[in-house]
Amino acid sequence: MTTITDRLAIAHSRIAQAAQNSSRRAEDVQLLAVSKTKPNEQIIQAYNAGQRRFGENYVQEGESKINTLNQEFPDIEWHFIGPLQSNKTKVVATLFDWMHTVDREKIAQRLNEQRPESMSPLNVCIQVNISQEANKSGVAACEVQALAEKIAQMPKLALRGLMAIPSADVDEQTATKEMAALQALYNQLAQGFASIDTLSVGMSNDLELAVAHGSTMVRIGSAIFGERDYSKA
Ligand SMILES: *Cc1c(COP(=O)(O)O)cnc(C)c1O
C-alpha cells in the first residue's frame, strides 16, 4: 500500500525533477498539500512526514480543522484556496495565514478590516482568470494591476502574488499558452511590487507544466491524499 508519506515523497521528487528541467532550484517551489474533504488524521500523517503547508477550500471545513489542530500543531501554515463569499471573510481573516483567491476589492477590504491587530498581515494572492472563460472565478488579466494597487495600500494584507486555476482537459498547446500568459503577467506585476514572490499554480495533473512556467507554489491534493469522495464531504 502506498502511504501519504510515500506519496509526499513522490510529489517532492516530481517537483525536484521539474525544477531541474527548467534550471530552477527545487527549494524555490513550495508544496501546498490540499487537504479539502480529507480527515484530520490524514493531515496529521502528512504533518508527521514533514509537511507544514495545508490548503482548504471550504470555510466551515477549514474553520473546524484549524480549531481542532491549531493547539497541537501551531506551526501548520493554513492557506484558503476556495471561492469566498463576502459574508464569510471573517473566518479567513481570523484563522488563516494565506488567502489565494482574492478577486475583488470588497473581499480585500473586508479581510483587511477583519484581520486582528495582534496577527501578522494576511498573505494574499490575486486570483486571475487566465483562461478567459466567463464562468470561471478570478479577475481578468487587465484588472490585476488596479486590484494589486488597492491591496498594496491595505496595512493588514501582504500582497504576495497571483493564483490561477488553468483550464482542465485542454490540449497541451492551450495549456502551455495559458501558463505562459500567466507567467508573463506575474513577471510584469512583480516588477511593480517588491512584496510579490508567489505564483500559486499547478495541481496534481499539471505541476510539471506549472514549474516550467515559474510556479513558486504548487497545490497538490489527490496525488498526496488520494481521490476525493465528495459524497462524504
Ligand atoms: C482541489 C484543488 C487543488 C488540488 O487539486 P488536485 O488535482 O487534487 O491536486 C488545487 N487547487 C485548488 C484551487 C483546488 O480547489
mmCIF file of C-alpha atoms and ligand atoms in Angstrom:
data_model
loop_
_atom_site.group_PDB
_atom_site.id
_atom_site.type_symbol
_atom_site.label_atom_id
_atom_site.label_comp_id
_atom_site.label_asym_id
_atom_site.label_seq_id
_atom_site.Cartn_x
_atom_site.Cartn_y
_atom_site.Cartn_z
ATOM 1 C CA MET A 1 0.000 0.000 0.000
ATOM 2 C CA THR A 2 1.226 3.500 -0.769
ATOM 3 C CA THR A 3 1.101 5.752 2.245
ATOM 4 C CA ILE A 4 0.733 9.525 2.450
ATOM 5 C CA THR A 5 4.429 9.606 3.350
ATOM 6 C CA ASP A 6 5.288 7.746 0.116
ATOM 7 C CA ARG A 7 3.056 9.975 -1.975
ATOM 8 C CA LEU A 8 4.505 13.149 -0.450
ATOM 9 C CA ALA A 9 7.976 11.909 -1.337
ATOM 10 C CA ILE A 10 6.819 11.238 -4.906
ATOM 11 C CA ALA A 11 5.337 14.750 -5.146
ATOM 12 C CA HIS A 12 8.624 16.227 -3.903
ATOM 13 C CA SER A 13 10.624 14.267 -6.448
ATOM 14 C CA ARG A 14 8.273 15.365 -9.257
ATOM 15 C CA ILE A 15 8.843 18.987 -8.173
ATOM 16 C CA ALA A 16 12.609 18.461 -7.986
ATOM 17 C CA GLN A 17 12.705 16.880 -11.449
ATOM 18 C CA ALA A 18 10.543 19.603 -12.968
ATOM 19 C CA ALA A 19 12.676 22.304 -11.359
ATOM 20 C CA GLN A 20 15.854 20.682 -12.647
ATOM 21 C CA ASN A 21 14.414 20.500 -16.167
ATOM 22 C CA SER A 22 13.939 24.286 -16.087
ATOM 23 C CA SER A 23 17.245 25.043 -14.377
ATOM 24 C CA ARG A 24 15.369 26.145 -11.280
ATOM 25 C CA ARG A 25 16.046 25.241 -7.660
ATOM 26 C CA ALA A 26 13.612 22.781 -6.102
ATOM 27 C CA GLU A 27 13.516 24.842 -2.913
ATOM 28 C CA ASP A 28 12.049 27.749 -4.874
ATOM 29 C CA VAL A 29 8.876 25.728 -5.427
ATOM 30 C CA GLN A 30 6.814 25.174 -2.299
ATOM 31 C CA LEU A 31 4.407 22.308 -1.876
ATOM 32 C CA LEU A 32 0.951 23.163 -0.581
ATOM 33 C CA ALA A 33 -0.902 19.991 0.463
ATOM 34 C CA VAL A 34 -4.578 20.401 -0.415
ATOM 35 C CA SER A 35 -6.487 18.578 2.299
ATOM 36 C CA LYS A 36 -10.077 19.517 1.427
ATOM 37 C CA THR A 37 -12.584 16.744 2.221
ATOM 38 C CA LYS A 38 -9.807 14.765 3.964
ATOM 39 C CA PRO A 39 -9.954 13.968 7.688
ATOM 40 C CA ASN A 40 -7.628 15.432 10.317
ATOM 41 C CA GLU A 41 -5.871 12.059 10.736
ATOM 42 C CA GLN A 42 -4.563 12.356 7.181
ATOM 43 C CA ILE A 43 -3.400 15.919 7.777
ATOM 44 C CA ILE A 44 -1.514 14.671 10.835
ATOM 45 C CA GLN A 45 0.052 11.845 8.800
ATOM 46 C CA ALA A 46 1.305 14.390 6.288
ATOM 47 C CA TYR A 47 2.479 16.614 9.144
ATOM 48 C CA ASN A 48 4.439 13.743 10.644
ATOM 49 C CA ALA A 49 6.067 13.257 7.236
ATOM 50 C CA GLY A 50 7.277 16.862 7.414
ATOM 51 C CA GLN A 51 4.502 18.731 5.589
ATOM 52 C CA ARG A 52 3.621 22.121 7.092
ATOM 53 C CA ARG A 53 1.519 23.976 4.487
ATOM 54 C CA PHE A 54 -2.083 22.891 4.024
ATOM 55 C CA GLY A 55 -4.780 24.249 1.708
ATOM 56 C CA GLU A 56 -8.515 24.210 2.368
ATOM 57 C CA ASN A 57 -11.379 25.206 0.039
ATOM 58 C CA TYR A 58 -14.409 25.442 2.277
ATOM 59 C CA VAL A 59 -14.843 27.962 5.080
ATOM 60 C CA GLN A 60 -16.668 25.707 7.539
ATOM 61 C CA GLU A 61 -14.453 22.700 6.977
ATOM 62 C CA GLY A 62 -11.326 24.814 7.278
ATOM 63 C CA GLU A 63 -12.574 26.514 10.423
ATOM 64 C CA SER A 64 -13.316 23.202 12.115
ATOM 65 C CA LYS A 65 -9.953 21.675 11.168
ATOM 66 C CA ILE A 66 -7.950 24.711 12.276
ATOM 67 C CA ASN A 67 -9.800 24.952 15.576
ATOM 68 C CA THR A 68 -9.109 21.265 16.233
ATOM 69 C CA LEU A 69 -5.464 21.183 15.142
ATOM 70 C CA ASN A 70 -4.126 24.656 15.977
ATOM 71 C CA GLN A 71 -3.155 23.993 19.565
ATOM 72 C CA GLU A 72 -1.232 20.780 18.986
ATOM 73 C CA PHE A 73 0.247 21.846 15.639
ATOM 74 C CA PRO A 74 0.799 25.609 15.860
ATOM 75 C CA ASP A 75 3.394 25.573 13.093
ATOM 76 C CA ILE A 76 0.939 24.465 10.410
ATOM 77 C CA GLU A 77 0.505 27.224 7.830
ATOM 78 C CA TRP A 78 -3.130 27.347 6.656
ATOM 79 C CA HIS A 79 -3.994 28.504 3.148
ATOM 80 C CA PHE A 80 -7.508 29.301 1.972
ATOM 81 C CA ILE A 81 -7.785 28.401 -1.727
ATOM 82 C CA GLY A 82 -11.535 28.204 -2.405
ATOM 83 C CA PRO A 83 -14.133 30.687 -3.575
ATOM 84 C CA LEU A 84 -15.100 33.079 -0.774
ATOM 85 C CA GLN A 85 -18.392 34.896 -0.254
ATOM 86 C CA SER A 86 -18.029 38.326 1.299
ATOM 87 C CA ASN A 87 -20.129 37.347 4.352
ATOM 88 C CA LYS A 88 -17.603 34.591 5.192
ATOM 89 C CA THR A 89 -14.434 36.668 5.162
ATOM 90 C CA LYS A 90 -14.116 36.806 8.950
ATOM 91 C CA VAL A 91 -13.181 33.137 9.307
ATOM 92 C CA VAL A 92 -10.409 33.547 6.763
ATOM 93 C CA ALA A 93 -9.214 36.823 8.290
ATOM 94 C CA THR A 94 -9.004 35.409 11.791
ATOM 95 C CA LEU A 95 -7.816 31.823 11.235
ATOM 96 C CA PHE A 96 -5.813 31.524 8.017
ATOM 97 C CA ASP A 97 -2.240 32.566 7.175
ATOM 98 C CA TRP A 98 -2.799 32.856 3.421
ATOM 99 C CA MET A 99 -5.721 33.681 1.146
ATOM 100 C CA HIS A 100 -5.169 32.746 -2.527
ATOM 101 C CA THR A 101 -8.442 33.743 -4.137
ATOM 102 C CA VAL A 102 -8.906 37.481 -3.718
ATOM 103 C CA ASP A 103 -10.856 38.506 -6.800
ATOM 104 C CA ARG A 104 -12.413 41.842 -5.874
ATOM 105 C CA GLU A 105 -11.736 44.927 -3.815
ATOM 106 C CA LYS A 106 -14.667 44.324 -1.485
ATOM 107 C CA ILE A 107 -13.242 40.993 -0.305
ATOM 108 C CA ALA A 108 -9.805 42.539 0.193
ATOM 109 C CA GLN A 109 -11.295 45.428 2.164
ATOM 110 C CA ARG A 110 -13.235 43.141 4.488
ATOM 111 C CA LEU A 111 -10.221 40.887 5.074
ATOM 112 C CA ASN A 112 -8.109 43.944 5.851
ATOM 113 C CA GLU A 113 -10.681 45.269 8.331
ATOM 114 C CA GLN A 114 -11.253 41.900 9.991
ATOM 115 C CA ARG A 115 -7.638 40.812 10.306
ATOM 116 C CA PRO A 116 -6.878 41.113 14.035
ATOM 117 C CA GLU A 117 -4.301 43.718 15.028
ATOM 118 C CA SER A 118 -2.469 41.028 17.022
ATOM 119 C CA MET A 119 -1.846 38.882 13.940
ATOM 120 C CA SER A 120 0.690 39.467 11.194
ATOM 121 C CA PRO A 121 -0.782 40.674 7.895
ATOM 122 C CA LEU A 122 -2.754 38.086 5.924
ATOM 123 C CA ASN A 123 -0.746 36.920 2.909
ATOM 124 C CA VAL A 124 -2.857 37.306 -0.212
ATOM 125 C CA CYS A 125 -2.746 36.329 -3.842
ATOM 126 C CA ILE A 126 -4.994 37.756 -6.526
ATOM 127 C CA GLN A 127 -6.836 35.032 -8.408
ATOM 128 C CA VAL A 128 -6.621 35.658 -12.121
ATOM 129 C CA ASN A 129 -8.891 34.075 -14.710
ATOM 130 C CA ILE A 130 -6.255 33.134 -17.215
ATOM 131 C CA SER A 131 -8.483 31.025 -19.447
ATOM 132 C CA GLN A 132 -10.852 33.966 -20.010
ATOM 133 C CA GLU A 133 -13.862 31.716 -19.615
ATOM 134 C CA ALA A 134 -16.767 33.798 -18.394
ATOM 135 C CA ASN A 135 -17.873 31.183 -15.872
ATOM 136 C CA LYS A 136 -14.540 30.911 -14.073
ATOM 137 C CA SER A 137 -13.653 32.896 -11.000
ATOM 138 C CA GLY A 138 -10.799 35.346 -10.848
ATOM 139 C CA VAL A 139 -10.192 38.791 -12.263
ATOM 140 C CA ALA A 140 -9.360 39.378 -15.900
ATOM 141 C CA ALA A 141 -5.680 39.896 -16.632
ATOM 142 C CA CYS A 142 -6.281 43.559 -17.463
ATOM 143 C CA GLU A 143 -7.774 44.196 -13.994
ATOM 144 C CA VAL A 144 -4.929 42.690 -11.966
ATOM 145 C CA GLN A 145 -2.772 45.811 -11.742
ATOM 146 C CA ALA A 146 -5.576 48.017 -10.410
ATOM 147 C CA LEU A 147 -6.581 45.489 -7.748
ATOM 148 C CA ALA A 148 -2.932 44.999 -6.759
ATOM 149 C CA GLU A 149 -2.550 48.744 -6.209
ATOM 150 C CA LYS A 150 -5.581 48.747 -3.915
ATOM 151 C CA ILE A 151 -4.373 45.736 -1.900
ATOM 152 C CA ALA A 152 -0.866 47.143 -1.584
ATOM 153 C CA GLN A 153 -2.356 50.024 0.426
ATOM 154 C CA MET A 154 -4.113 47.786 2.940
ATOM 155 C CA PRO A 155 -1.971 47.508 6.086
ATOM 156 C CA LYS A 156 -3.303 44.149 7.306
ATOM 157 C CA LEU A 157 -2.809 42.447 3.938
ATOM 158 C CA ALA A 158 0.522 41.453 2.414
ATOM 159 C CA LEU A 159 0.307 41.233 -1.368
ATOM 160 C CA ARG A 160 2.288 38.113 -2.291
ATOM 161 C CA GLY A 161 1.332 37.345 -5.870
ATOM 162 C CA LEU A 162 -1.020 35.624 -8.268
ATOM 163 C CA MET A 163 -3.046 32.437 -8.157
ATOM 164 C CA ALA A 164 -4.667 30.682 -11.108
ATOM 165 C CA ILE A 165 -6.573 27.544 -11.974
ATOM 166 C CA PRO A 166 -5.833 26.929 -15.659
ATOM 167 C CA SER A 167 -8.407 25.166 -17.818
ATOM 168 C CA ALA A 168 -8.670 21.446 -17.193
ATOM 169 C CA ASP A 169 -8.954 18.945 -20.039
ATOM 170 C CA VAL A 170 -7.494 21.126 -22.761
ATOM 171 C CA ASP A 171 -4.842 20.130 -25.288
ATOM 172 C CA GLU A 172 -1.206 20.615 -24.415
ATOM 173 C CA GLN A 173 -0.798 23.624 -26.640
ATOM 174 C CA THR A 174 -3.681 25.505 -24.986
ATOM 175 C CA ALA A 175 -2.460 24.552 -21.522
ATOM 176 C CA THR A 176 1.043 25.788 -22.351
ATOM 177 C CA LYS A 177 -0.323 29.025 -23.775
ATOM 178 C CA GLU A 178 -2.288 29.739 -20.600
ATOM 179 C CA MET A 179 0.691 29.008 -18.355
ATOM 180 C CA ALA A 180 2.936 31.253 -20.446
ATOM 181 C CA ALA A 181 0.391 34.082 -20.294
ATOM 182 C CA LEU A 182 0.164 33.683 -16.523
ATOM 183 C CA GLN A 183 3.938 33.719 -16.148
ATOM 184 C CA ALA A 184 4.229 36.890 -18.238
ATOM 185 C CA LEU A 185 1.526 38.607 -16.194
ATOM 186 C CA TYR A 186 3.218 37.560 -12.962
ATOM 187 C CA ASN A 187 6.645 38.794 -14.050
ATOM 188 C CA GLN A 188 5.171 42.117 -15.098
ATOM 189 C CA LEU A 189 3.292 42.547 -11.816
ATOM 190 C CA ALA A 190 6.316 41.548 -9.719
ATOM 191 C CA GLN A 191 8.306 44.406 -11.221
ATOM 192 C CA GLY A 192 5.918 46.912 -9.658
ATOM 193 C CA PHE A 193 5.621 45.432 -6.160
ATOM 194 C CA ALA A 194 8.584 44.422 -4.024
ATOM 195 C CA SER A 195 6.392 42.197 -1.829
ATOM 196 C CA ILE A 196 5.465 39.852 -4.676
ATOM 197 C CA ASP A 197 7.210 36.480 -4.612
ATOM 198 C CA THR A 198 4.464 33.906 -5.134
ATOM 199 C CA LEU A 199 2.950 32.353 -8.234
ATOM 200 C CA SER A 200 0.389 29.840 -6.977
ATOM 201 C CA VAL A 201 -0.321 27.445 -9.829
ATOM 202 C CA GLY A 202 -0.038 23.743 -10.598
ATOM 203 C CA MET A 203 -2.061 20.801 -9.268
ATOM 204 C CA SER A 204 -1.634 17.024 -9.258
ATOM 205 C CA ASN A 205 -2.004 16.744 -13.020
ATOM 206 C CA ASP A 206 -0.117 19.792 -14.261
ATOM 207 C CA LEU A 207 2.596 20.517 -11.718
ATOM 208 C CA GLU A 208 5.399 19.903 -14.238
ATOM 209 C CA LEU A 209 3.983 22.432 -16.701
ATOM 210 C CA ALA A 210 3.436 24.919 -13.861
ATOM 211 C CA VAL A 211 7.002 24.596 -12.545
ATOM 212 C CA ALA A 212 8.294 25.035 -16.092
ATOM 213 C CA HIS A 213 6.396 28.352 -16.150
ATOM 214 C CA GLY A 214 7.651 29.809 -12.924
ATOM 215 C CA SER A 215 5.263 28.430 -10.324
ATOM 216 C CA THR A 216 6.583 29.014 -6.798
ATOM 217 C CA MET A 217 3.773 27.139 -5.037
ATOM 218 C CA VAL A 218 2.049 24.043 -6.370
ATOM 219 C CA ARG A 219 -1.250 22.991 -4.790
ATOM 220 C CA ILE A 220 -1.372 19.214 -4.644
ATOM 221 C CA GLY A 221 -4.372 17.279 -3.372
ATOM 222 C CA SER A 222 -5.207 13.903 -4.873
ATOM 223 C CA ALA A 223 -1.588 12.948 -5.617
ATOM 224 C CA ILE A 224 -0.952 13.101 -1.852
ATOM 225 C CA PHE A 225 -4.248 12.140 -0.221
ATOM 226 C CA GLY A 226 -5.871 10.072 -2.989
ATOM 227 C CA GLU A 227 -9.059 10.794 -4.890
ATOM 228 C CA ARG A 228 -11.671 12.847 -3.070
ATOM 229 C CA ASP A 229 -15.064 11.449 -2.152
ATOM 230 C CA TYR A 230 -17.425 14.430 -2.237
ATOM 231 C CA SER A 231 -20.400 12.335 -1.175
ATOM 232 C CA LYS A 232 -18.995 12.261 2.364
ATOM 233 C CA ALA A 233 -17.871 15.893 2.478
HETATM 234 C C1 LIG B 1 -8.770 20.832 -5.120
HETATM 235 C C2 LIG B 1 -7.832 21.914 -5.527
HETATM 236 C C3 LIG B 1 -6.467 21.643 -5.763
HETATM 237 C C4 LIG B 1 -5.868 20.257 -5.720
HETATM 238 O O1 LIG B 1 -6.248 19.547 -6.865
HETATM 239 P P1 LIG B 1 -5.645 18.075 -7.166
HETATM 240 O O2 LIG B 1 -5.983 17.877 -8.592
HETATM 241 O O3 LIG B 1 -6.359 17.142 -6.254
HETATM 242 O O4 LIG B 1 -4.196 18.120 -6.917
HETATM 243 C C5 LIG B 1 -5.642 22.717 -6.062
HETATM 244 N N1 LIG B 1 -6.120 23.982 -6.136
HETATM 245 C C6 LIG B 1 -7.417 24.270 -5.925
HETATM 246 C C7 LIG B 1 -7.867 25.675 -6.014
HETATM 247 C C8 LIG B 1 -8.303 23.250 -5.626
HETATM 248 O O5 LIG B 1 -9.602 23.554 -5.428
#
